């Protein structure tokens, strides 16, 4: 028998051989939608600190670790429980019925990737707080009772009797509950050597700045101090309960920490405490906590949740420049104490939404490694492409980045568990997955693409299960009938778009053009029948070269397309399609963009008027050859057209933009469509067809509810400014535009259409005159026949 060292060498060689074979096989293998190949070359400007997992994954030191490397060949997934609850927490042990998606590999990913300090910025509800609490409960040697809400009876699952549990102290009960949390985890199964070495073996300081939002500078800094004081008090409470630590109540560092907490308490009771005093207390509190833990227990792990909240909140407040400068200075000193000059820090992690430029703000914290949302790109001779053949390594960067959001297998696992109570879900699995993919898929992180929004997925499944049972009669409903009401927006309701709307309001014209580009791109790739993965590779997304992070992105008075896109990207309203482009991720967020667009273009009041925007109202009017609603849309969006350019193309773009807004409101939808869908409108400006170039072409729903079978051709004629009062000329020009559609054979572009509307528009400063003609395609002769009305029910 060879010794362990020889066996390790054999395993390593075998591992490398398998990787080479897998690499060759990947060239012809069908691609999975969930992962992206490791890059052949990375853009150093976009990913300065990120390397492939092979560079971060150490060679095994013994046979046990070597064998671990063979256990994972794709994204590892484990889903337990049978009941999906959107509010389920990581520490919810004792209720085995609650579904839990195993994200425990995040612990080893964090340990592998964060050598000193790291930062992860992702949209809300992507799993940041969940994973941070998971790190706390895995690594912390303290009991962490405040994070465990399970009853003591849960410990019976570990084979303890009720009598034994009653005789246990608090610390023992907490440790057993945490053991139960990780008992059947992927981490323990796949990396048991790492698990045994690190489980409940490290001091951890956990601070959350989520509540640091207040009106006055003094109260704001008080709440920031409170976040640190809460962590300090937690350590004082748990210090006597830590196993294998000798407690000395006369310890000077313990006494110093108690003293600074007393000072903070006195400051809170004093209504005249200044921001300057709170600023000093903030740093003193952390320094004393850090020295106490470092000296009395050892080097610690520092976890900071919602680190960006104090910076963003103080930056946006209408405080004086002096007050803002003083607060920002206090925050910079705190970050420097935490991550730059901290001799007691073993590892640190900050999580939040926005990427605050900590080093540029003067904190000195330039040692923090960022793990950005930018997807890896595989640079080939044909340009930049995204492929999807990479296998999950089970640790390192893969374990770190795949622990956020849900992947496809995790969503399928949740459906499988739900099908235990609702078998019809399994019978209609493809239909349910298609709805989930359409509404909640589309995010990227690192090399993994096609991630699902976990909040919305869980809410959808919960609602779907509720819909499957009729609350009134207890009768089982059909899956198809349950999907429609369940497929709606959930994540967007957990926050507001106020910050984005403020930016769009300040730069309305630029914002309208930007939003229209994003909406048009989404429709062309996601609503026009293209497969989602095919669309990812072939559509023209909106380009974005990420600017260097700066606070002015969210408050500058100057317009910046990159700034707006970056703000929306971090907030979760956009996602990376490629490393240098962004797009709308899914239908849930698409509806948000439609709302923002119509509110910016038409105004909040008009956009919400039911009489004008009744579902299908504009489409029905067009079927009748009328244009009153279209005229009201144009007038509301651009007034009386007095402040626009001299060229026909500019006016044509105005009308095209208005039609896009109308479709966002559902005014161009078929009246029989479900209200959860926006209009299916395919629009083309300056369409080359027949013997010329039609100004605007649209394909809408036909009267019998068939998509793309009602064509709309629009031709414009410009009215000179000195002819604004000549109504006869307006009529003549509109007629000329209408005749040009026939003369230049523009209908040739409407292949597949069975109904058609021609619109001739005379347009100019304070002038809008429209003439129309309806046609129906004769099935026998294949000729267009003029008609008065397309449907008798349209009235």
Short mmCIF file of C-alpha atoms in Angstrom, two decimals, residues 50 105-111 113-114 119-120 122 131 135 349 371 392 394-404 445 448:
data_model
loop_
_atom_site.label_atom_id
_atom_site.label_comp_id
_atom_site.label_asym_id
_atom_site.label_seq_id
_atom_site.Cartn_x
_atom_site.Cartn_y
_atom_site.Cartn_z
CA UNK A 50 -10.55 38.29 -8.90
CA UNK A 105 -20.58 26.42 1.25
CA UNK A 106 -20.44 30.20 1.56
CA UNK A 107 -18.44 29.68 4.75
CA UNK A 108 -15.56 27.94 2.98
CA UNK A 109 -15.84 30.35 0.04
CA UNK A 110 -15.43 33.26 2.43
CA UNK A 111 -12.45 31.60 4.13
CA UNK A 113 -11.28 34.10 -0.92
CA UNK A 114 -11.06 36.77 1.77
CA UNK A 119 -16.66 43.55 0.20
CA UNK A 120 -19.78 42.28 -1.57
CA UNK A 122 -25.52 43.25 -4.29
CA UNK A 131 -25.20 34.61 4.54
CA UNK A 135 -20.99 33.07 8.88
CA UNK A 349 -16.36 41.25 5.28
CA UNK A 371 -16.21 40.86 -5.48
CA UNK A 392 -18.80 24.30 -9.83
CA UNK A 394 -17.41 23.43 -4.52
CA UNK A 395 -15.24 25.99 -2.77
CA UNK A 396 -13.29 29.20 -3.32
CA UNK A 397 -14.78 31.81 -5.62
CA UNK A 398 -17.47 29.42 -6.83
CA UNK A 399 -18.76 28.76 -3.33
CA UNK A 400 -18.64 32.47 -2.52
CA UNK A 401 -20.52 33.81 -5.54
CA UNK A 402 -22.99 30.96 -6.05
CA UNK A 403 -24.28 31.44 -2.49
CA UNK A 404 -26.26 34.53 -3.51
CA UNK A 445 -22.56 37.28 -10.11
CA UNK A 448 -22.59 32.39 -12.69
#
